[in-house]
């Protein structure tokens, strides 16, 4: 078997054919090979699909990078029925817009991935938890679901067999925390979106107390391809430790912001300079947030880092959602840090004290620094508060908030000190 | 009552009545643009859930509005990418041009403004939603001419 090299992956898997004006229509999707994997998958026993996904090495694209095959295995071994399959389309992490092209331009890929996954899990009920801020995606998805029902890919007796699966869109209502899988489940159940304590994990006790698999849009969109080419072959794409194609959403100070489908493990430098066209207006790189606002910021000397779940922690950050935010010298780090904290404060669900109070305090201190009213000792205060939040919050939201501040004040301390001492910004004056 | 029937249409999607609460709140909010006491009661009746439960859930989510809104709802993103590309200037402009404050409504009831966290358009920042229409790549000139289209 041959190794698939980075350059050979020019053929898009996740963003295939999305430039076509009819990409959302079922006929167009089928014309380019869509809904073929489903026929193959429905002839495979569920356990065999799980085995393929396991051997593919696919890791969840929602942020945590959990091995998908393993998650499915846990849910599948649980004797309780019914089982639920939920697609996490909450995409709320600032900087992230990678699921959007799938949702808006390639909805049938997601549906096909979900039907195959449901068959593997023997689930008969699925939901796409879609963020309220994507009203257009809702229209596209609901139309595509309707088409899939008509064509017999959804509903009872799919393709004439004895497997049936029902799918609908469940629209979120503007709460970032609902992207966290247990909060998301609460929200689907019609409750306030506050996270649950884990364990038990959703694979055993999820929606309505039943085994539930929550997977990100991009994760599920990989499934038809894995079924088509086989797990072994898939595992050769990109980094062997976490293989496959990966969507990167690149934004802020680059020439060509956008979503790029590249092999997992593509170096950050290549993403910024080759794909996104380098720094906007030829400016100088100052900092990069590699995986969405909740991931620690990186300094320019670290951009040789391969973008995958195993490499980024070695460089002090995380892959997160693969949202690359690029800052040049004209961007004030105090201001970015302040804005990030305003986000966390706003989105903290209020359930646990360290997060609810801590994010507010941090925002407050950052705000006075940013507006030229910082106090001597504020930097230590920030470090102190963030350190006492880290590891003590109910869910990773508060942890992320703390990590963000700690990374900014570690690598850009002069800028923060300058703000305090000179009562103005080092960059904008 | 029509919205109650529409709400009941969602029941088959969920294993229990409460599951339909989020879609029900959207339906109840659609006509007036916010959740009045009557709207909440209609939901509570249609799903046979206590009013306190319905209100408790409605108040958790930012997109369920607790007050009357203007005829058009501007949801403007000011998160990092949009901030870098001038979203704050747009907030100022809305204040100067329309007397519109974040969280507020114009005196003539034409617009309400809500400041958003990232709306997934950072590659075309700054961006906003007006009602359900998405408008990326805003500039000071552009936002004015776009808003002229909403009476
Ligand atoms: C605060 C918070 C927000 C999250 N937001 C999202 C999100 O918007 N989309 C997503 O897919 N996962 C999100 N996650 C991760 C989910 O909890 C979960 O791990 C993921 O949906 C699992 O899917 P995967 O295994 O396919 O990655 C979030 C996690 C946390 C802690
Ligand atoms: S920061 Fe405004 S759309 Fe992402």
Coordinates of C-alpha atoms and ligand atoms in Angstrom, one line a residue:
Chain A
X1 CA 0.0 0.0 0.0
X2 CA 1.2 3.4 -0.8
X3 CA 1.7 6.3 1.5
X4 CA -0.5 9.3 0.8
X5 CA 1.7 12.4 0.8
X6 CA 0.6 15.9 1.6
X7 CA 0.8 17.1 -2.0
X8 CA -1.4 14.2 -3.1
X9 CA -4.2 15.3 -0.9
X10 CA -5.0 18.2 -3.2
X11 CA -8.1 16.2 -3.9
X12 CA -10.5 17.6 -1.3
X13 CA -12.5 15.2 0.9
X14 CA -14.4 17.5 3.2
X15 CA -14.7 20.5 0.9
X16 CA -15.1 18.5 -2.3
X17 CA -17.1 20.2 -5.0
X18 CA -18.2 23.1 -2.8
X19 CA -17.4 25.6 -5.5
X20 CA -20.2 24.1 -7.6
X21 CA -23.2 26.4 -7.5
X22 CA -25.4 23.3 -6.9
X23 CA -23.2 21.7 -4.3
X24 CA -26.0 21.5 -1.8
X25 CA -28.4 19.5 -4.0
X26 CA -28.6 15.8 -3.6
X27 CA -28.2 15.1 -7.4
X28 CA -25.1 17.1 -7.5
X29 CA -23.7 15.4 -4.5
X30 CA -24.5 12.0 -6.0
X31 CA -23.0 13.1 -9.3
X32 CA -19.6 13.5 -7.7
X33 CA -19.8 10.1 -5.9
X34 CA -21.9 11.0 -2.9
X35 CA -24.1 8.4 -1.1
X36 CA -21.9 5.6 -2.4
X37 CA -20.2 4.9 0.9
X38 CA -23.6 4.5 2.5
X39 CA -24.4 1.6 0.3
X40 CA -21.1 -0.1 1.1
X41 CA -21.5 0.7 4.8
X42 CA -25.0 -0.7 5.1
X43 CA -23.7 -4.0 3.8
X44 CA -21.1 -4.0 6.6
X45 CA -21.9 -5.3 10.1
X46 CA -21.9 -2.4 12.6
X47 CA -18.9 -3.8 14.4
X48 CA -16.9 -3.8 11.2
X49 CA -17.5 -0.1 10.6
X50 CA -16.4 0.6 14.2
X51 CA -13.3 -1.4 13.5
X52 CA -12.5 0.6 10.3
X53 CA -12.9 3.9 12.2
X54 CA -10.7 2.6 14.9
X55 CA -8.0 1.5 12.5
X56 CA -8.3 4.9 10.6
X57 CA -6.9 6.6 13.7
X58 CA -9.5 9.4 13.3
X59 CA -9.6 11.8 16.3
X60 CA -12.5 14.1 17.0
X61 CA -12.3 17.5 15.4
X62 CA -14.3 19.3 18.0
X63 CA -11.3 20.3 20.0
X64 CA -10.4 17.6 22.4
X65 CA -9.1 15.1 19.8
X66 CA -10.6 12.0 21.4
X67 CA -10.3 8.8 19.2
X68 CA -13.6 8.5 17.5
X69 CA -13.5 4.7 17.1
X70 CA -13.0 4.3 20.8
X71 CA -15.9 6.6 21.6
X72 CA -18.2 4.6 19.3
X73 CA -17.0 1.3 20.8
X74 CA -17.9 2.5 24.3
X75 CA -21.4 3.6 23.2
X76 CA -21.9 0.5 21.2
X77 CA -21.0 -1.9 24.1
X78 CA -23.5 -0.2 26.4
X79 CA -26.5 -2.6 26.4
X80 CA -29.1 0.3 26.7
X81 CA -31.3 1.3 23.8
X82 CA -32.3 3.6 22.2
X83 CA -28.9 5.2 21.5
X84 CA -28.6 8.8 20.3
X85 CA -26.2 10.3 17.7
X86 CA -25.7 14.1 18.0
X87 CA -23.7 16.2 15.6
X88 CA -22.1 19.1 17.3
X89 CA -22.5 22.1 15.0
X90 CA -22.4 24.7 17.7
X91 CA -19.1 26.1 16.3
X92 CA -18.8 28.8 18.9
X93 CA -15.1 29.0 19.5
X94 CA -14.1 32.5 18.4
X95 CA -11.9 32.3 15.3
X96 CA -13.6 29.1 14.1
X97 CA -15.6 28.9 10.9
X98 CA -14.4 25.6 9.6
X99 CA -17.7 23.6 9.9
X100 CA -19.6 26.4 8.2
X101 CA -18.6 25.4 4.6
X102 CA -19.7 21.8 5.3
X103 CA -23.0 23.0 6.8
X104 CA -23.7 25.6 4.1
X105 CA -22.1 24.0 1.0
X106 CA -21.8 20.3 1.6
X107 CA -24.7 19.2 3.8
X108 CA -25.2 15.8 2.3
X109 CA -21.7 14.8 3.2
X110 CA -22.6 15.4 6.8
X111 CA -25.9 13.5 6.5
X112 CA -24.2 10.6 4.8
X113 CA -21.6 10.5 7.6
X114 CA -24.3 10.6 10.2
X115 CA -26.4 7.8 8.6
X116 CA -23.3 5.6 8.4
X117 CA -22.3 6.4 12.0
X118 CA -25.9 5.7 13.2
X119 CA -25.8 2.3 11.5
X120 CA -22.5 1.6 13.2
X121 CA -23.9 2.6 16.6
X122 CA -27.4 1.1 16.0
X123 CA -28.9 4.5 16.7
X124 CA -32.3 5.4 15.3
X125 CA -32.4 9.0 16.3
X126 CA -30.0 11.8 15.5
X127 CA -29.9 15.6 15.9
X128 CA -27.7 18.3 14.4
X129 CA -27.2 20.8 17.2
X130 CA -26.8 23.9 15.1
X131 CA -25.8 27.3 16.6
X132 CA -28.5 29.9 16.4
X133 CA -26.0 32.3 14.7
X134 CA -26.1 30.2 11.5
X135 CA -29.7 30.7 10.2
X136 CA -28.7 30.1 6.6
X137 CA -27.1 26.8 7.4
X138 CA -30.4 25.8 9.0
X139 CA -32.3 26.4 5.8
X140 CA -29.7 24.4 3.8
X141 CA -29.6 21.5 6.2
X142 CA -33.3 21.2 6.5
X143 CA -33.7 21.2 2.7
X144 CA -30.9 18.6 2.4
X145 CA -32.6 16.4 5.2
X146 CA -35.8 16.6 3.2
X147 CA -34.1 15.5 0.1
X148 CA -32.4 12.6 1.9
X149 CA -35.7 11.4 3.3
X150 CA -37.2 11.5 -0.2
X151 CA -34.3 9.6 -1.7
X152 CA -34.6 6.9 1.0
X153 CA -31.3 7.7 2.8
X154 CA -33.2 8.7 5.9
X155 CA -36.4 7.4 7.5
X156 CA -37.5 3.8 8.0
X157 CA -35.9 0.9 6.0
X158 CA -33.1 2.9 4.6
X159 CA -32.1 1.6 1.1
X160 CA -34.8 -1.1 1.6
X161 CA -33.0 -2.8 4.5
X162 CA -34.2 -3.0 8.1
X163 CA -32.2 -0.1 9.4
X164 CA -34.0 3.2 10.0
X165 CA -32.7 6.5 11.2
X166 CA -34.4 9.9 11.8
X167 CA -32.6 13.1 11.8
X168 CA -33.5 16.7 12.5
X169 CA -31.9 20.1 13.2
X170 CA -32.0 21.4 16.8
X171 CA -31.2 25.1 16.8
X172 CA -29.2 26.5 19.7
X173 CA -29.9 29.9 21.0
X174 CA -26.7 31.8 21.5
X175 CA -24.9 30.1 24.4
X176 CA -21.2 29.2 23.7
X177 CA -21.2 26.7 26.6
X178 CA -23.7 24.5 24.7
X179 CA -20.8 23.4 22.5
X180 CA -19.5 21.5 25.5
X181 CA -21.1 18.1 25.0
X182 CA -22.9 17.6 28.3
X183 CA -24.3 21.2 28.2
X184 CA -25.3 20.5 24.6
X185 CA -27.2 17.4 25.8
X186 CA -29.0 19.4 28.5
X187 CA -29.9 21.9 25.8
X188 CA -31.3 19.2 23.5
X189 CA -33.4 17.9 26.4
X190 CA -34.9 21.4 26.7
X191 CA -32.9 22.6 29.7
X192 CA -30.6 25.4 30.6
X193 CA -27.3 24.6 29.0
X194 CA -25.1 23.9 32.0
X195 CA -22.5 21.1 31.9
X196 CA -22.9 17.9 33.8
X197 CA -20.4 16.3 35.9
X198 CA -18.4 13.5 34.2
X199 CA -18.3 10.5 34.7
X200 CA -20.7 9.2 33.8
X201 CA -19.8 10.0 30.2
X202 CA -22.4 10.6 27.5
X203 CA -21.5 7.3 25.8
X204 CA -23.2 5.6 28.7
X205 CA -25.5 8.2 30.2
X206 CA -26.2 10.9 27.6
X207 CA -29.4 12.3 26.2
X208 CA -32.4 11.2 28.2
X209 CA -30.1 9.0 30.2
X210 CA -29.2 6.9 27.1
X211 CA -25.9 6.1 25.4
X212 CA -25.1 9.1 23.3
X213 CA -22.4 9.8 20.8
X214 CA -21.6 13.5 20.3
X215 CA -19.3 14.2 17.4
X216 CA -18.2 17.4 15.7
X217 CA -19.4 18.1 12.1
X218 CA -15.9 17.7 10.6
X219 CA -15.5 14.3 12.4
X220 CA -18.7 12.9 11.0
X221 CA -17.9 14.3 7.6
X222 CA -14.7 12.1 7.5
X223 CA -16.7 8.9 7.9
X224 CA -17.9 8.3 4.3
X225 CA -14.3 8.7 3.1
X226 CA -13.0 6.2 5.7
X227 CA -15.6 3.7 4.7
X228 CA -14.7 4.3 1.0
X229 CA -11.0 3.9 1.2
X230 CA -10.7 1.8 4.4
X231 CA -9.2 2.7 7.8
X232 CA -5.7 1.5 6.9
X233 CA -5.4 3.7 3.9
X234 CA -6.9 6.7 5.7
X235 CA -4.4 6.3 8.6
X236 CA -1.6 7.1 6.1
X237 CA -2.7 10.7 5.5
X238 CA -0.8 13.3 7.4
X239 CA 0.5 12.6 10.9
X240 CA 0.3 8.9 11.7
X241 CA -0.5 9.7 15.4
X242 CA -3.6 11.6 14.3
X243 CA -4.1 11.2 10.6
X244 CA -6.6 12.5 8.1
X245 CA -7.5 15.7 6.3
X246 CA -8.1 18.7 8.6
X247 CA -9.9 22.0 8.1
X248 CA -8.1 25.1 9.3
X249 CA -9.9 28.4 9.5
X250 CA -7.3 31.1 9.1
X251 CA -8.2 34.7 10.1
X252 CA -7.0 38.1 11.2
X253 CA -3.8 39.6 9.7
X254 CA -3.2 37.3 6.6
X255 CA -3.6 38.1 2.9
X256 CA -6.0 35.3 2.2
X257 CA -8.1 34.4 5.2
X258 CA -10.4 31.4 4.8
X259 CA -10.9 27.7 5.4
X260 CA -8.1 25.4 4.2
X261 CA -8.3 21.6 3.9
X262 CA -4.9 20.2 4.5
X263 CA -3.3 17.1 5.9
X264 CA -3.2 16.9 9.6
X265 CA 0.3 17.9 10.7
X266 CA 0.8 20.6 8.1
X267 CA 3.3 23.1 9.7
X268 CA 1.8 26.3 11.0
X269 CA 4.3 28.3 8.9
X270 CA 3.1 26.6 5.7
X271 CA -0.5 27.4 6.6
X272 CA 0.2 31.1 7.2
X273 CA 2.7 31.8 4.4
X274 CA 1.9 29.3 1.6
X275 CA -1.8 28.9 1.9
X276 CA -3.1 32.1 3.5
X277 CA -0.7 34.2 1.6
X278 CA 1.5 35.5 4.4
X279 CA 1.0 38.6 6.6
X280 CA -1.4 41.1 5.3
X281 CA 0.3 44.1 3.7
X282 CA 3.7 42.5 4.2
X283 CA 3.7 43.3 8.0
X284 CA 5.7 41.4 10.5
X285 CA 4.3 38.4 12.4
X286 CA 3.9 39.0 16.1
X287 CA 1.8 36.2 17.5
X288 CA -0.5 33.3 16.5
X289 CA -3.4 31.7 18.3
X290 CA -3.3 28.2 16.7
X291 CA -6.6 26.6 17.7
X292 CA -9.3 29.2 18.6
X293 CA -9.4 31.8 21.3
X294 CA -9.3 29.2 24.1
X295 CA -5.8 27.9 23.1
X296 CA -2.6 29.5 24.4
X297 CA -0.9 32.1 22.1
X298 CA 2.4 31.2 20.3
X299 CA 5.3 33.5 19.5
X300 CA 6.7 33.7 16.0
X301 CA 9.7 31.4 16.6
X302 CA 7.3 28.5 17.2
X303 CA 5.6 28.5 13.9
X304 CA 7.5 25.5 12.6
X305 CA 5.1 23.5 14.7
X306 CA 3.1 20.8 12.9
X307 CA -0.6 21.5 13.3
X308 CA -1.9 18.4 15.0
X309 CA -3.1 17.1 18.4
X310 CA 0.2 15.7 19.5
X311 CA 2.6 18.4 18.3
X312 CA 1.0 21.5 19.6
X313 CA 1.1 20.6 23.3
X314 CA 4.9 20.2 22.9
X315 CA 5.0 23.9 21.8
X316 CA 2.8 24.9 24.8
X317 CA -0.5 25.2 23.0
X318 CA -3.3 23.0 21.6
X319 CA -4.9 22.2 18.2
X320 CA -8.4 23.0 19.6
X321 CA -10.7 23.7 16.6
X322 CA -7.8 24.4 14.2
X323 CA -8.7 28.1 14.1
X324 CA -5.5 30.0 13.3
X325 CA -5.6 33.6 14.3
X326 CA -2.6 35.6 13.0
X327 CA -1.5 38.9 14.6
X328 CA 1.0 41.3 13.2
X329 CA 2.9 44.0 15.0
X330 CA 0.1 46.5 14.7
X331 CA -2.2 44.4 17.0
X332 CA -2.1 45.1 20.7
X333 CA -1.8 41.9 22.8
X334 CA -3.4 43.6 25.8
X335 CA -6.4 44.4 23.8
X336 CA -6.7 40.9 22.3
X337 CA -6.4 39.4 25.7
X338 CA -9.0 41.8 27.1
X339 CA -11.4 41.0 24.3
X340 CA -10.9 37.3 24.8
X341 CA -11.7 37.6 28.5
X342 CA -14.8 39.6 27.8
X343 CA -15.9 36.7 25.8
X344 CA -15.2 34.2 28.5
X345 CA -16.9 36.3 31.1
X346 CA -20.0 36.7 28.9
X347 CA -20.1 32.9 28.1
X348 CA -19.4 31.5 31.6
X349 CA -22.5 29.6 32.4
X350 CA -22.3 30.7 36.1
X351 CA -22.5 27.2 37.5
X352 CA -19.1 27.2 39.2
X353 CA -17.5 30.0 41.2
X354 CA -13.9 30.0 40.0
X355 CA -15.0 30.5 36.4
X356 CA -18.0 32.8 37.0
X357 CA -16.0 35.1 39.3
X358 CA -12.6 34.6 37.9
X359 CA -13.4 35.5 34.3
X360 CA -15.0 38.7 35.6
X361 CA -12.1 39.7 37.7
X362 CA -9.6 39.0 34.9
X363 CA -11.7 41.0 32.4
X364 CA -11.9 43.9 34.9
X365 CA -8.1 44.0 35.4
X366 CA -7.4 43.7 31.7
X367 CA -9.9 46.4 31.0
X368 CA -8.2 48.9 33.3
X369 CA -4.8 48.1 31.8
X370 CA -6.2 48.4 28.3
X371 CA -7.7 51.8 29.0
X372 CA -4.6 53.2 30.7
X373 CA -5.8 52.8 34.3
X374 CA -3.7 49.8 35.2
X375 CA -2.2 49.5 38.7
X376 CA 1.2 48.5 39.7
X377 CA 1.1 44.8 40.6
X378 CA -1.8 44.1 38.2
X379 CA 0.3 41.6 36.2
X380 CA 1.0 39.6 39.4
X381 CA -2.7 39.8 40.2
X382 CA -3.6 38.4 36.8
X383 CA -1.2 35.6 37.2
X384 CA -2.5 34.9 40.7
X385 CA -6.1 34.8 39.8
X386 CA -5.5 32.7 36.6
X387 CA -3.4 30.2 38.5
X388 CA -6.0 29.7 41.1
X389 CA -8.7 29.1 38.4
X390 CA -6.6 26.6 36.4
X391 CA -7.7 23.1 37.1
X392 CA -10.4 24.1 39.6
X393 CA -13.3 24.8 37.3
X394 CA -16.3 22.5 36.5
X395 CA -15.6 22.3 32.8
X396 CA -12.8 23.3 30.5
X397 CA -14.2 26.8 29.7
X398 CA -12.7 28.3 32.9
X399 CA -9.5 26.4 32.4
X400 CA -9.2 27.8 28.9
X401 CA -9.7 31.3 30.1
X402 CA -7.0 31.0 32.7
X403 CA -4.6 29.4 30.2
X404 CA -5.1 32.2 27.7
X405 CA -4.2 34.9 30.2
X406 CA -1.2 33.0 31.5
X407 CA 0.2 32.5 28.0
X408 CA -0.3 36.2 27.0
X409 CA 1.4 37.6 30.1
X410 CA 4.2 35.1 29.9
X411 CA 5.2 35.9 26.3
X412 CA 4.1 39.5 26.0
X413 CA 4.8 40.8 29.6
X414 CA 6.6 43.9 28.3
X415 CA 3.5 45.0 26.5
X416 CA 1.3 44.6 29.6
X417 CA 3.9 46.4 31.7
X418 CA 4.2 49.2 29.2
X419 CA 0.4 49.7 29.4
X420 CA 0.6 49.9 33.2
X421 CA 3.6 52.2 33.3
X422 CA 2.9 54.6 30.4
X423 CA -0.9 54.5 30.6
X424 CA -1.1 53.9 26.9
X425 CA -0.6 51.3 24.3
X426 CA 2.8 50.3 23.0
X427 CA 1.4 49.7 19.5
X428 CA -1.2 52.3 18.8
X429 CA 0.1 55.0 21.2
Chain B
X1 CA -54.4 28.5 18.5
X2 CA -51.9 28.3 15.7
X3 CA -48.5 28.5 17.4
X4 CA -49.6 25.7 19.7
X5 CA -50.3 23.4 16.8
X6 CA -47.0 24.3 15.3
X7 CA -45.2 23.5 18.5
X8 CA -47.0 20.2 18.7
X9 CA -45.6 19.4 15.3
X10 CA -42.1 19.2 16.9
X11 CA -43.1 16.7 19.6
X12 CA -42.4 13.7 17.4
X13 CA -38.7 14.6 17.2
X14 CA -38.1 14.2 20.9
X15 CA -38.7 11.3 23.3
X16 CA -40.5 13.7 25.8
X17 CA -42.4 16.9 25.7
X18 CA -39.6 19.0 27.2
X19 CA -37.3 18.2 24.4
X20 CA -39.4 20.4 22.2
X21 CA -38.9 23.4 24.5
X22 CA -36.2 25.2 22.6
X23 CA -37.9 25.0 19.2
X24 CA -41.2 26.0 20.9
X25 CA -39.6 29.1 22.3
X26 CA -38.3 30.1 18.8
X27 CA -41.8 29.6 17.4
X28 CA -43.4 31.7 20.2
X29 CA -40.8 34.4 19.7
X30 CA -41.2 34.7 15.9
X31 CA -44.2 36.8 15.7
X32 CA -43.5 39.6 18.2
X33 CA -39.7 39.2 18.1
X34 CA -39.6 38.6 21.9
X35 CA -41.1 36.4 24.5
X36 CA -43.9 38.2 26.2
X37 CA -45.8 36.8 29.2
X38 CA -48.5 35.5 26.8
X39 CA -45.9 33.9 24.5
X40 CA -44.3 32.0 27.5
X41 CA -47.8 30.9 28.6
X42 CA -48.6 29.6 25.2
X43 CA -45.4 27.5 25.3
X44 CA -46.2 26.3 28.8
X45 CA -49.7 25.2 27.7
X46 CA -48.7 23.6 24.4
X47 CA -46.0 21.5 26.1
X48 CA -47.8 21.1 29.4
X49 CA -44.7 22.3 31.3
X50 CA -44.7 24.6 34.4
X51 CA -44.3 28.3 33.6
X52 CA -41.3 28.6 35.8
X53 CA -39.6 25.8 33.8
X54 CA -40.3 27.6 30.6
X55 CA -39.1 31.0 31.9
X56 CA -36.0 29.4 33.5
X57 CA -34.9 28.0 30.2
X58 CA -35.8 31.0 28.2
X59 CA -33.7 33.3 30.3
X60 CA -30.6 31.2 30.0
X61 CA -30.2 31.7 26.2
X62 CA -29.2 35.0 24.7
X63 CA -31.3 34.6 21.6
X64 CA -34.6 34.4 23.5
X65 CA -35.4 38.0 24.0
X66 CA -36.9 39.1 27.3
X67 CA -37.9 42.6 26.1
X68 CA -39.6 44.0 23.0
X69 CA -37.1 44.4 20.1
X70 CA -37.0 46.8 17.2
X71 CA -38.5 45.8 13.8
X72 CA -35.0 44.7 12.8
X73 CA -32.4 43.1 14.9
X74 CA -28.8 44.0 14.2
X75 CA -26.4 41.4 15.6
X76 CA -22.9 42.9 15.2
X77 CA -19.8 40.9 16.0
X78 CA -17.0 42.6 18.0
X79 CA -14.9 39.6 18.8
X80 CA -11.2 39.5 18.0
X81 CA -11.1 39.3 14.2
X82 CA -13.9 41.8 13.8
X83 CA -12.4 44.1 16.5
X84 CA -9.1 44.1 14.5
X85 CA -10.9 45.1 11.4
X86 CA -12.8 48.0 13.0
X87 CA -16.0 46.7 14.6
X88 CA -15.7 49.2 17.4
X89 CA -15.9 52.1 14.9
X90 CA -19.1 50.5 13.6
X91 CA -20.5 50.4 17.1
X92 CA -19.7 54.1 17.4
X93 CA -21.2 54.8 14.0
X94 CA -24.5 53.2 15.0
X95 CA -24.6 55.4 18.0
X96 CA -23.9 58.6 16.1
X97 CA -26.0 57.8 13.1
X98 CA -29.0 56.1 14.6
X99 CA -28.7 56.8 18.4
X100 CA -28.4 53.1 18.8
X101 CA -26.6 51.8 21.9
X102 CA -25.5 48.2 22.4
X103 CA -28.5 46.4 23.9
X104 CA -30.8 49.2 23.0
X105 CA -33.5 50.1 20.4
X106 CA -33.9 53.2 18.3
X107 CA -36.6 55.6 19.4
X108 CA -38.6 54.9 16.2
X109 CA -38.5 51.2 17.0
X110 CA -36.7 50.5 13.7
X111 CA -33.5 48.8 15.0
X112 CA -32.3 47.0 18.0
X113 CA -28.6 46.3 18.5
X114 CA -27.0 43.3 20.1
X115 CA -23.2 42.9 20.3
X116 CA -22.2 39.3 19.4
X117 CA -19.4 37.1 20.1
X118 CA -17.8 35.4 17.0
X119 CA -20.5 34.6 14.4
X120 CA -18.1 32.4 12.3
X121 CA -17.2 35.0 9.7
X122 CA -13.8 36.0 10.8
X123 CA -12.4 35.6 7.3
X124 CA -14.8 38.3 6.2
X125 CA -14.6 40.5 9.2
X126 CA -16.3 42.6 10.5
X127 CA -19.6 41.0 10.1
X128 CA -23.2 41.2 11.3
X129 CA -26.6 39.6 11.0
X130 CA -29.6 41.7 10.4
X131 CA -32.6 39.6 11.3
X132 CA -31.5 36.3 9.5
X133 CA -29.5 38.0 6.7
X134 CA -25.8 37.7 6.9
X135 CA -23.6 40.7 6.0
X136 CA -19.8 40.3 6.0
X137 CA -17.0 42.6 5.1
X138 CA -18.5 45.7 6.6
X139 CA -17.1 49.2 6.3
X140 CA -18.6 52.4 7.6
X141 CA -20.1 53.2 4.2
X142 CA -21.3 49.7 3.6
X143 CA -23.1 49.3 6.9
X144 CA -25.1 52.5 6.4
X145 CA -26.2 51.5 2.9
X146 CA -27.1 48.0 4.1
X147 CA -29.2 49.3 6.9
X148 CA -31.0 51.7 4.6
X149 CA -32.6 48.6 3.1
X150 CA -34.4 47.7 6.3
X151 CA -37.4 49.8 7.0
Ligands
LIG1 C1 -16.5 25.3 26.4 C2 -16.5 24.2 25.3 C3 -17.0 24.5 24.1 C4 -17.0 23.6 23.1 N1 -17.5 23.9 21.8 C5 -17.6 23.0 20.8 C6 -18.1 23.3 19.6 O1 -18.6 24.4 19.3 N2 -18.1 22.4 18.6 C7 -17.6 21.1 18.9 O2 -17.7 20.2 18.0 N3 -17.1 20.8 20.0 C8 -17.0 21.7 21.0 N4 -16.5 21.3 22.3 C9 -16.0 19.9 22.5 C10 -17.2 19.0 22.8 O3 -17.4 19.0 24.3 C11 -16.9 17.6 22.4 O4 -15.7 17.2 22.9 C12 -16.9 17.4 20.9 O5 -18.1 17.8 20.4 C13 -16.8 15.9 20.7 O6 -16.7 15.7 19.3 P1 -15.5 15.1 18.6 O7 -15.0 13.9 19.4 O8 -15.9 14.7 17.2 O9 -14.4 16.1 18.6 C14 -16.5 22.3 23.3 C15 -16.0 22.0 24.6 C16 -16.0 22.9 25.6 C17 -15.4 22.6 26.9
LIG2 S1 -14.7 37.5 15.2 FE1 -16.4 38.4 14.3 S2 -17.0 36.7 13.0 FE2 -15.4 35.8 14.1

